[in-house]
Amino acid sequence: MRTVAIFRRELRLHVNPLLQDAERGEFIPVFFLDDYNQQEHGDNLRALFFHALRQLRARIEAIGGKLYVVPLEQQERFFEVARPDEVRFCEDVEPHSRERDDQLRRLLERLGIRYRVLRDSLLSPLPDTTYPSFTQFYKRHFTQHVQPEHTIPTPATLH
């Protein structure tokens, strides 16, 4: 099975849900450069981000893989060339990111590609509603005792 894993905020190999079963079948890690996020941040944060991206690329290469870095505008073409059986990505909480995820879902559905949305930075699923105050959100979601998901081992190899 050919799997494309879209890296975003989770620029690491250790305990990364994108890497579940990465050693089985063909695994293609990709990062789509989104100009929107680059315009919002200052030079220091951008430098830190690109440093982390270079480190991720080096770590993936060290275990036999290759991280593709592709402009977001070329996303559809990338999927047409890669022809994955499945695409994985982690959900995000920011409004722009959620809109981007909806666009990605529509694209994958149009191309007939199966996808899985994973949780990385959240202990529980995102609420469907908005809350007028943090207190209401806290009472609804943080008073629950959520068990963390199992630990995901770092893959030894990628191919």
Tab-separated table of N, CA and C in Angstrom:
chain	number	residue	atom	x	y	z
A	1	MET	N	0.845	-1.181	0.000
A	1	MET	CA	0.000	0.000	0.000
A	1	MET	C	0.892	1.248	0.000
A	2	ARG	N	0.550	2.205	-0.805
A	2	ARG	CA	1.288	3.465	-0.894
A	2	ARG	C	0.557	4.517	-0.052
A	3	THR	N	1.263	5.034	0.952
A	3	THR	CA	0.683	6.003	1.878
A	3	THR	C	1.438	7.316	1.792
A	4	VAL	N	0.698	8.417	1.653
A	4	VAL	CA	1.278	9.753	1.738
A	4	VAL	C	0.925	10.306	3.114
A	5	ALA	N	1.938	10.773	3.832
A	5	ALA	CA	1.738	11.393	5.146
A	5	ALA	C	2.080	12.867	5.029
A	6	ILE	N	1.101	13.723	5.316
A	6	ILE	CA	1.303	15.167	5.214
A	6	ILE	C	1.762	15.694	6.571
A	7	PHE	N	3.012	16.130	6.630
A	7	PHE	CA	3.549	16.738	7.847
A	7	PHE	C	3.149	18.206	7.878
A	8	ARG	N	2.845	18.692	9.071
A	8	ARG	CA	2.525	20.111	9.263
A	8	ARG	C	3.243	20.596	10.513
A	9	ARG	N	2.539	20.617	11.622
A	9	ARG	CA	3.139	21.043	12.888
A	9	ARG	C	3.981	19.941	13.516
A	10	GLU	N	3.684	18.712	13.188
A	10	GLU	CA	4.318	17.553	13.825
A	10	GLU	C	5.632	17.209	13.121
A	11	LEU	N	6.590	18.120	13.213
A	11	LEU	CA	7.858	17.975	12.491
A	11	LEU	C	8.837	17.112	13.285
A	12	ARG	N	8.448	15.874	13.529
A	12	ARG	CA	9.274	14.945	14.292
A	12	ARG	C	8.949	13.519	13.872
A	13	LEU	N	9.826	12.599	14.188
A	13	LEU	CA	9.573	11.186	13.922
A	13	LEU	C	9.073	10.468	15.173
A	14	HIS	N	9.529	10.923	16.340
A	14	HIS	CA	9.192	10.251	17.593
A	14	HIS	C	7.740	10.528	17.994
A	15	VAL	N	7.010	9.507	18.329
A	15	VAL	CA	5.615	9.578	18.789
A	15	VAL	C	4.782	10.427	17.822
A	16	ASN	N	4.768	10.037	16.577
A	16	ASN	CA	4.034	10.768	15.555
A	16	ASN	C	2.977	9.846	14.946
A	17	PRO	N	1.693	10.195	15.089
A	17	PRO	CA	0.638	9.326	14.567
A	17	PRO	C	0.687	9.125	13.055
A	18	LEU	N	1.315	10.035	12.332
A	18	LEU	CA	1.439	9.866	10.881
A	18	LEU	C	2.247	8.622	10.526
A	19	LEU	N	3.092	8.198	11.443
A	19	LEU	CA	4.037	7.121	11.156
A	19	LEU	C	3.544	5.740	11.565
A	20	GLN	N	2.281	5.633	11.952
A	20	GLN	CA	1.737	4.314	12.260
A	20	GLN	C	1.872	3.433	11.026
A	21	ASP	N	2.412	2.257	11.207
A	21	ASP	CA	2.578	1.284	10.119
A	21	ASP	C	3.447	1.811	8.974
A	22	ALA	N	4.308	2.768	9.244
A	22	ALA	CA	5.121	3.365	8.174
A	22	ALA	C	6.091	2.373	7.557
A	23	GLU	N	6.433	1.328	8.290
A	23	GLU	CA	7.392	0.354	7.764
A	23	GLU	C	6.737	-0.660	6.834
A	24	ARG	N	5.421	-0.640	6.772
A	24	ARG	CA	4.705	-1.548	5.858
A	24	ARG	C	4.377	-0.801	4.571
A	25	GLY	N	4.680	-1.370	3.464
A	25	GLY	CA	4.333	-0.748	2.189
A	25	GLY	C	5.206	0.456	1.887
A	26	GLU	N	4.765	1.238	0.916
A	26	GLU	CA	5.507	2.427	0.495
A	26	GLU	C	4.981	3.630	1.264
A	27	PHE	N	5.886	4.397	1.841
A	27	PHE	CA	5.527	5.525	2.697
A	27	PHE	C	6.156	6.786	2.131
A	28	ILE	N	5.333	7.791	1.814
A	28	ILE	CA	5.814	9.019	1.179
A	28	ILE	C	5.493	10.209	2.083
A	29	PRO	N	6.492	10.731	2.812
A	29	PRO	CA	6.266	11.917	3.632
A	29	PRO	C	6.352	13.184	2.781
A	30	VAL	N	5.450	14.126	3.045
A	30	VAL	CA	5.426	15.368	2.274
A	30	VAL	C	5.089	16.528	3.203
A	31	PHE	N	5.636	17.690	2.888
A	31	PHE	CA	5.273	18.930	3.565
A	31	PHE	C	4.858	19.906	2.478
A	32	PHE	N	3.632	20.438	2.579
A	32	PHE	CA	3.150	21.429	1.613
A	32	PHE	C	3.395	22.821	2.176
A	33	LEU	N	4.181	23.623	1.462
A	33	LEU	CA	4.468	24.990	1.888
A	33	LEU	C	3.244	25.864	1.655
A	34	ASP	N	2.736	26.427	2.720
A	34	ASP	CA	1.538	27.260	2.674
A	34	ASP	C	1.958	28.716	2.889
A	35	ASP	N	1.868	29.543	1.853
A	35	ASP	CA	2.276	30.943	1.952
A	35	ASP	C	1.524	31.692	3.042
A	36	TYR	N	0.284	31.304	3.307
A	36	TYR	CA	-0.515	31.986	4.321
A	36	TYR	C	0.212	31.980	5.664
A	37	ASN	N	0.711	30.820	6.069
A	37	ASN	CA	1.399	30.723	7.353
A	37	ASN	C	2.730	31.462	7.338
A	38	GLN	N	3.399	31.489	6.211
A	38	GLN	CA	4.689	32.173	6.133
A	38	GLN	C	4.528	33.690	6.221
A	39	GLN	N	3.408	34.222	5.754
A	39	GLN	CA	3.181	35.665	5.782
A	39	GLN	C	2.852	36.161	7.183
A	40	GLU	N	2.285	35.292	8.012
A	40	GLU	CA	1.834	35.702	9.340
A	40	GLU	C	2.953	35.826	10.360
A	41	HIS	N	4.087	35.201	10.130
A	41	HIS	CA	5.103	35.093	11.165
A	41	HIS	C	6.337	35.921	10.838
A	42	GLY	N	7.063	36.294	11.893
A	42	GLY	CA	8.277	37.082	11.742
A	42	GLY	C	9.456	36.246	11.275
A	43	ASP	N	10.554	36.932	11.009
A	43	ASP	CA	11.750	36.275	10.475
A	43	ASP	C	12.300	35.202	11.406
A	44	ASN	N	12.332	35.473	12.709
A	44	ASN	CA	12.899	34.501	13.650
A	44	ASN	C	12.085	33.218	13.682
A	45	LEU	N	10.769	33.332	13.708
A	45	LEU	CA	9.929	32.138	13.741
A	45	LEU	C	10.034	31.358	12.428
A	46	ARG	N	10.102	32.074	11.309
A	46	ARG	CA	10.282	31.394	10.019
A	46	ARG	C	11.616	30.655	9.976
A	47	ALA	N	12.668	31.285	10.498
A	47	ALA	CA	13.982	30.628	10.522
A	47	ALA	C	13.937	29.367	11.382
A	48	LEU	N	13.285	29.436	12.522
A	48	LEU	CA	13.149	28.266	13.391
A	48	LEU	C	12.366	27.159	12.687
A	49	PHE	N	11.295	27.539	12.005
A	49	PHE	CA	10.475	26.576	11.281
A	49	PHE	C	11.290	25.859	10.203
A	50	PHE	N	12.022	26.616	9.392
A	50	PHE	CA	12.799	25.989	8.318
A	50	PHE	C	13.948	25.148	8.873
A	51	HIS	N	14.487	25.542	10.007
A	51	HIS	CA	15.501	24.710	10.667
A	51	HIS	C	14.887	23.367	11.070
A	52	ALA	N	13.694	23.401	11.676
A	52	ALA	CA	13.007	22.164	12.077
A	52	ALA	C	12.671	21.309	10.855
A	53	LEU	N	12.280	21.947	9.761
A	53	LEU	CA	11.961	21.211	8.535
A	53	LEU	C	13.213	20.530	7.964
A	54	ARG	N	14.343	21.239	7.992
A	54	ARG	CA	15.607	20.633	7.535
A	54	ARG	C	16.007	19.455	8.425
A	55	GLN	N	15.808	19.599	9.729
A	55	GLN	CA	16.123	18.493	10.648
A	55	GLN	C	15.243	17.282	10.361
A	56	LEU	N	13.959	17.525	10.129
A	56	LEU	CA	13.050	16.425	9.811
A	56	LEU	C	13.495	15.735	8.528
A	57	ARG	N	13.828	16.515	7.520
A	57	ARG	CA	14.295	15.936	6.253
A	57	ARG	C	15.526	15.059	6.489
A	58	ALA	N	16.473	15.537	7.284
A	58	ALA	CA	17.691	14.764	7.565
A	58	ALA	C	17.366	13.479	8.323
A	59	ARG	N	16.457	13.543	9.270
A	59	ARG	CA	16.094	12.344	10.040
A	59	ARG	C	15.384	11.314	9.162
A	60	ILE	N	14.544	11.790	8.274
A	60	ILE	CA	13.856	10.871	7.361
A	60	ILE	C	14.867	10.231	6.410
A	61	GLU	N	15.804	11.021	5.904
A	61	GLU	CA	16.840	10.471	5.018
A	61	GLU	C	17.715	9.462	5.753
A	62	ALA	N	17.951	9.678	7.045
A	62	ALA	CA	18.800	8.776	7.829
A	62	ALA	C	18.195	7.381	7.970
A	63	ILE	N	16.871	7.273	7.810
A	63	ILE	CA	16.243	5.951	7.892
A	63	ILE	C	15.756	5.476	6.517
A	64	GLY	N	16.289	6.093	5.472
A	64	GLY	CA	16.046	5.591	4.124
A	64	GLY	C	14.884	6.205	3.374
A	65	GLY	N	14.296	7.265	3.901
A	65	GLY	CA	13.168	7.896	3.226
A	65	GLY	C	13.549	9.225	2.600
A	66	LYS	N	12.549	9.907	2.056
A	66	LYS	CA	12.752	11.228	1.469
A	66	LYS	C	11.540	12.082	1.796
A	67	LEU	N	11.785	13.265	2.355
A	67	LEU	CA	10.713	14.217	2.623
A	67	LEU	C	10.564	15.115	1.405
A	68	TYR	N	9.386	15.110	0.811
A	68	TYR	CA	9.091	15.997	-0.310
A	68	TYR	C	8.545	17.303	0.250
A	69	VAL	N	9.089	18.424	-0.205
A	69	VAL	CA	8.601	19.748	0.175
A	69	VAL	C	8.042	20.365	-1.094
A	70	VAL	N	6.720	20.607	-1.088
A	70	VAL	CA	5.997	20.978	-2.304
A	70	VAL	C	5.165	22.233	-2.033
A	71	PRO	N	5.172	23.221	-2.932
A	71	PRO	CA	4.281	24.370	-2.755
A	71	PRO	C	2.819	23.907	-2.726
A	72	LEU	N	2.029	24.522	-1.874
A	72	LEU	CA	0.627	24.128	-1.723
A	72	LEU	C	-0.124	24.175	-3.056
A	73	GLU	N	0.252	25.105	-3.923
A	73	GLU	CA	-0.415	25.226	-5.222
A	73	GLU	C	-0.211	23.980	-6.088
A	74	GLN	N	0.806	23.187	-5.799
A	74	GLN	CA	1.109	21.977	-6.572
A	74	GLN	C	0.574	20.703	-5.915
A	75	GLN	N	-0.255	20.869	-4.901
A	75	GLN	CA	-0.763	19.728	-4.137
A	75	GLN	C	-1.503	18.720	-5.011
A	76	GLU	N	-2.429	19.188	-5.827
A	76	GLU	CA	-3.197	18.275	-6.674
A	76	GLU	C	-2.275	17.511	-7.622
A	77	ARG	N	-1.340	18.202	-8.227
A	77	ARG	CA	-0.394	17.551	-9.144
A	77	ARG	C	0.443	16.499	-8.405
A	78	PHE	N	0.847	16.820	-7.176
A	78	PHE	CA	1.617	15.857	-6.383
A	78	PHE	C	0.824	14.564	-6.194
A	79	PHE	N	-0.457	14.676	-5.847
A	79	PHE	CA	-1.276	13.476	-5.642
A	79	PHE	C	-1.480	12.710	-6.945
A	80	GLU	N	-1.615	13.438	-8.057
A	80	GLU	CA	-1.772	12.764	-9.350
A	80	GLU	C	-0.522	11.963	-9.707
A	81	VAL	N	0.649	12.489	-9.373
A	81	VAL	CA	1.904	11.794	-9.679
A	81	VAL	C	2.167	10.670	-8.673
A	82	ALA	N	1.963	10.949	-7.386
A	82	ALA	CA	2.254	9.958	-6.339
A	82	ALA	C	1.262	8.797	-6.351
A	83	ARG	N	0.029	9.057	-6.736
A	83	ARG	CA	-1.029	8.037	-6.800
A	83	ARG	C	-1.123	7.196	-5.518
A	84	PRO	N	-1.367	7.857	-4.380
A	84	PRO	CA	-1.414	7.106	-3.119
A	84	PRO	C	-2.711	6.314	-2.962
A	85	ASP	N	-2.617	5.237	-2.189
A	85	ASP	CA	-3.817	4.500	-1.787
A	85	ASP	C	-4.495	5.205	-0.620
A	86	GLU	N	-3.684	5.880	0.195
A	86	GLU	CA	-4.215	6.578	1.367
A	86	GLU	C	-3.364	7.805	1.654
A	87	VAL	N	-4.029	8.855	2.157
A	87	VAL	CA	-3.355	10.067	2.614
A	87	VAL	C	-3.694	10.238	4.085
A	88	ARG	N	-2.689	10.568	4.882
A	88	ARG	CA	-2.884	10.814	6.314
A	88	ARG	C	-2.479	12.246	6.633
A	89	PHE	N	-3.237	12.875	7.514
A	89	PHE	CA	-2.845	14.181	8.030
A	89	PHE	C	-3.480	14.371	9.393
A	90	CYS	N	-2.870	15.239	10.204
A	90	CYS	CA	-3.375	15.508	11.546
A	90	CYS	C	-4.273	16.733	11.516
A	91	GLU	N	-5.374	16.640	12.255
A	91	GLU	CA	-6.302	17.769	12.299
A	91	GLU	C	-5.658	18.940	13.025
A	92	ASP	N	-6.144	20.125	12.701
A	92	ASP	CA	-5.607	21.348	13.273
A	92	ASP	C	-6.763	22.187	13.799
A	93	VAL	N	-6.479	23.052	14.750
A	93	VAL	CA	-7.547	23.793	15.417
A	93	VAL	C	-7.777	25.194	14.871
A	94	GLU	N	-6.804	25.778	14.203
A	94	GLU	CA	-6.944	27.161	13.758
A	94	GLU	C	-7.932	27.265	12.600
A	95	PRO	N	-8.694	28.367	12.543
A	95	PRO	CA	-9.712	28.507	11.491
A	95	PRO	C	-9.154	28.348	10.078
A	96	HIS	N	-8.026	28.987	9.776
A	96	HIS	CA	-7.460	28.850	8.425
A	96	HIS	C	-7.079	27.398	8.150
A	97	SER	N	-6.519	26.733	9.143
A	97	SER	CA	-6.102	25.338	8.972
A	97	SER	C	-7.297	24.423	8.773
A	98	ARG	N	-8.377	24.694	9.480
A	98	ARG	CA	-9.577	23.870	9.316
A	98	ARG	C	-10.161	24.060	7.915
A	99	GLU	N	-10.127	25.292	7.426
A	99	GLU	CA	-10.594	25.561	6.057
A	99	GLU	C	-9.700	24.838	5.045
A	100	ARG	N	-8.390	24.879	5.268
A	100	ARG	CA	-7.431	24.175	4.405
A	100	ARG	C	-7.702	22.668	4.419
A	101	ASP	N	-8.000	22.121	5.608
A	101	ASP	CA	-8.303	20.690	5.720
A	101	ASP	C	-9.573	20.325	4.964
A	102	ASP	N	-10.582	21.192	5.029
A	102	ASP	CA	-11.819	20.942	4.273
A	102	ASP	C	-11.536	20.920	2.773
A	103	GLN	N	-10.702	21.850	2.306
A	103	GLN	CA	-10.330	21.871	0.885
A	103	GLN	C	-9.571	20.602	0.505
A	104	LEU	N	-8.696	20.149	1.396
A	104	LEU	CA	-7.939	18.923	1.140
A	104	LEU	C	-8.873	17.719	1.064
A	105	ARG	N	-9.828	17.638	1.977
A	105	ARG	CA	-10.794	16.525	1.946
A	105	ARG	C	-11.554	16.502	0.623
A	106	ARG	N	-12.020	17.681	0.201
A	106	ARG	CA	-12.769	17.751	-1.066
A	106	ARG	C	-11.893	17.323	-2.244
A	107	LEU	N	-10.635	17.754	-2.259
A	107	LEU	CA	-9.713	17.373	-3.331
A	107	LEU	C	-9.511	15.863	-3.347
A	108	LEU	N	-9.245	15.277	-2.193
A	108	LEU	CA	-9.000	13.836	-2.130
A	108	LEU	C	-10.242	13.047	-2.530
A	109	GLU	N	-11.406	13.505	-2.120
A	109	GLU	CA	-12.649	12.830	-2.517
A	109	GLU	C	-12.841	12.913	-4.023
A	110	ARG	N	-12.550	14.085	-4.606
A	110	ARG	CA	-12.685	14.252	-6.055
A	110	ARG	C	-11.712	13.344	-6.805
A	111	LEU	N	-10.508	13.168	-6.242
A	111	LEU	CA	-9.508	12.307	-6.882
A	111	LEU	C	-9.707	10.830	-6.551
A	112	GLY	N	-10.657	10.539	-5.679
A	112	GLY	CA	-10.929	9.148	-5.312
A	112	GLY	C	-9.864	8.532	-4.417
A	113	ILE	N	-9.241	9.363	-3.579
A	113	ILE	CA	-8.177	8.890	-2.691
A	113	ILE	C	-8.714	8.812	-1.261
A	114	ARG	N	-8.521	7.663	-0.649
A	114	ARG	CA	-8.934	7.468	0.746
A	114	ARG	C	-8.016	8.297	1.658
A	115	TYR	N	-8.567	8.827	2.754
A	115	TYR	CA	-7.753	9.603	3.683
A	115	TYR	C	-8.127	9.280	5.125
A	116	ARG	N	-7.167	9.533	6.013
A	116	ARG	CA	-7.383	9.382	7.449
A	116	ARG	C	-6.938	10.658	8.137
A	117	VAL	N	-7.812	11.178	8.986
A	117	VAL	CA	-7.494	12.363	9.776
A	117	VAL	C	-7.127	11.878	11.177
A	118	LEU	N	-5.952	12.250	11.625
A	118	LEU	CA	-5.426	11.781	12.903
A	118	LEU	C	-5.347	12.920	13.914
A	119	ARG	N	-5.238	12.550	15.174
A	119	ARG	CA	-5.062	13.528	16.252
A	119	ARG	C	-3.613	13.493	16.691
A	120	ASP	N	-3.023	14.666	16.815
A	120	ASP	CA	-1.647	14.735	17.285
A	120	ASP	C	-1.533	15.609	18.525
A	121	SER	N	-2.000	16.828	18.447
A	121	SER	CA	-1.797	17.775	19.538
A	121	SER	C	-2.998	17.882	20.472
A	122	LEU	N	-4.015	17.076	20.249
A	122	LEU	CA	-5.226	17.151	21.065
A	122	LEU	C	-5.497	15.816	21.738
A	123	LEU	N	-5.963	15.864	22.987
A	123	LEU	CA	-6.297	14.629	23.693
A	123	LEU	C	-7.674	14.111	23.327
A	124	SER	N	-8.551	15.017	22.924
A	124	SER	CA	-9.903	14.602	22.555
A	124	SER	C	-10.272	15.272	21.238
A	125	PRO	N	-11.282	14.760	20.549
A	125	PRO	CA	-11.671	15.359	19.265
A	125	PRO	C	-12.073	16.825	19.418
A	126	LEU	N	-11.899	17.568	18.334
A	126	LEU	CA	-12.307	18.972	18.341
A	126	LEU	C	-13.813	19.086	18.533
A	127	PRO	N	-14.263	20.043	19.346
A	127	PRO	CA	-15.710	20.235	19.484
A	127	PRO	C	-16.288	20.837	18.207
A	128	ASP	N	-17.528	20.487	17.920
A	128	ASP	CA	-18.192	21.027	16.735
A	128	ASP	C	-18.721	22.434	16.965
A	129	THR	N	-18.835	22.825	18.215
A	129	THR	CA	-19.392	24.134	18.532
A	129	THR	C	-18.302	25.072	19.022
A	130	THR	N	-18.607	26.364	18.976
A	130	THR	CA	-17.707	27.358	19.559
A	130	THR	C	-18.267	27.753	20.917
A	131	TYR	N	-17.428	28.297	21.755
A	131	TYR	CA	-17.830	28.679	23.102
A	131	TYR	C	-17.560	30.159	23.295
A	132	PRO	N	-18.504	30.870	23.946
A	132	PRO	CA	-18.311	32.306	24.135
A	132	PRO	C	-17.204	32.636	25.134
A	133	SER	N	-16.854	31.681	25.997
A	133	SER	CA	-15.788	31.939	26.966
A	133	SER	C	-14.954	30.678	27.166
A	134	PHE	N	-13.718	30.893	27.605
A	134	PHE	CA	-12.839	29.755	27.861
A	134	PHE	C	-13.371	28.905	29.011
A	135	THR	N	-14.005	29.544	29.993
A	135	THR	CA	-14.536	28.805	31.147
A	135	THR	C	-15.520	27.734	30.704
A	136	GLN	N	-16.418	28.072	29.799
A	136	GLN	CA	-17.389	27.084	29.314
A	136	GLN	C	-16.682	25.948	28.569
A	137	PHE	N	-15.705	26.293	27.752
A	137	PHE	CA	-14.925	25.283	27.045
A	137	PHE	C	-14.194	24.386	28.042
A	138	TYR	N	-13.578	25.003	29.044
A	138	TYR	CA	-12.827	24.251	30.047
A	138	TYR	C	-13.735	23.273	30.788
A	139	LYS	N	-14.880	23.752	31.240
A	139	LYS	CA	-15.797	22.886	31.995
A	139	LYS	C	-16.281	21.715	31.143
A	140	ARG	N	-16.458	21.944	29.875
A	140	ARG	CA	-16.977	20.894	28.993
A	140	ARG	C	-15.912	19.869	28.621
A	141	HIS	N	-14.684	20.315	28.414
A	141	HIS	CA	-13.670	19.417	27.851
A	141	HIS	C	-12.521	19.060	28.786
A	142	PHE	N	-12.159	19.927	29.712
A	142	PHE	CA	-10.998	19.640	30.546
A	142	PHE	C	-11.344	18.958	31.858
A	143	THR	N	-12.603	18.871	32.196
A	143	THR	CA	-12.982	18.163	33.414
A	143	THR	C	-13.130	16.671	33.155
A	144	GLN	N	-13.107	16.271	31.901
A	144	GLN	CA	-13.139	14.851	31.563
A	144	GLN	C	-11.741	14.272	31.757
A	145	HIS	N	-11.677	13.043	32.169
A	145	HIS	CA	-10.384	12.380	32.329
A	145	HIS	C	-10.119	11.567	31.070
A	146	VAL	N	-9.355	12.156	30.182
A	146	VAL	CA	-9.066	11.527	28.897
A	146	VAL	C	-7.780	10.719	29.021
A	147	GLN	N	-7.836	9.479	28.586
A	147	GLN	CA	-6.646	8.633	28.580
A	147	GLN	C	-5.840	8.919	27.315
A	148	PRO	N	-4.539	9.154	27.458
A	148	PRO	CA	-3.729	9.373	26.256
A	148	PRO	C	-3.681	8.119	25.394
A	149	GLU	N	-3.533	8.332	24.094
A	149	GLU	CA	-3.436	7.209	23.175
A	149	GLU	C	-2.096	6.504	23.361
A	150	HIS	N	-2.003	5.313	22.846
A	150	HIS	CA	-0.778	4.527	22.981
A	150	HIS	C	0.402	5.227	22.305
A	151	THR	N	1.575	4.888	22.755
A	151	THR	CA	2.793	5.452	22.190
A	151	THR	C	3.067	4.825	20.829
A	152	ILE	N	3.494	5.646	19.900
A	152	ILE	CA	3.788	5.185	18.544
A	152	ILE	C	5.300	5.127	18.389
A	153	PRO	N	5.852	3.956	18.121
A	153	PRO	CA	7.307	3.862	17.989
A	153	PRO	C	7.813	4.545	16.720
A	154	THR	N	9.030	5.043	16.787
A	154	THR	CA	9.679	5.624	15.619
A	154	THR	C	10.055	4.495	14.667
A	155	PRO	N	9.727	4.615	13.372
A	155	PRO	CA	10.079	3.531	12.441
A	155	PRO	C	11.591	3.404	12.285
A	156	ALA	N	12.036	2.187	12.100
A	156	ALA	CA	13.468	1.938	11.895
A	156	ALA	C	13.886	2.257	10.464
A	157	THR	N	12.968	2.044	9.516
A	157	THR	CA	13.263	2.305	8.102
A	157	THR	C	12.018	2.828	7.407
A	158	LEU	N	12.236	3.488	6.290
A	158	LEU	CA	11.149	3.913	5.400
A	158	LEU	C	11.518	3.478	3.994
A	159	HIS	N	10.507	3.135	3.196
A	159	HIS	CA	10.751	2.811	1.792
A	159	HIS	C	9.551	3.184	0.959
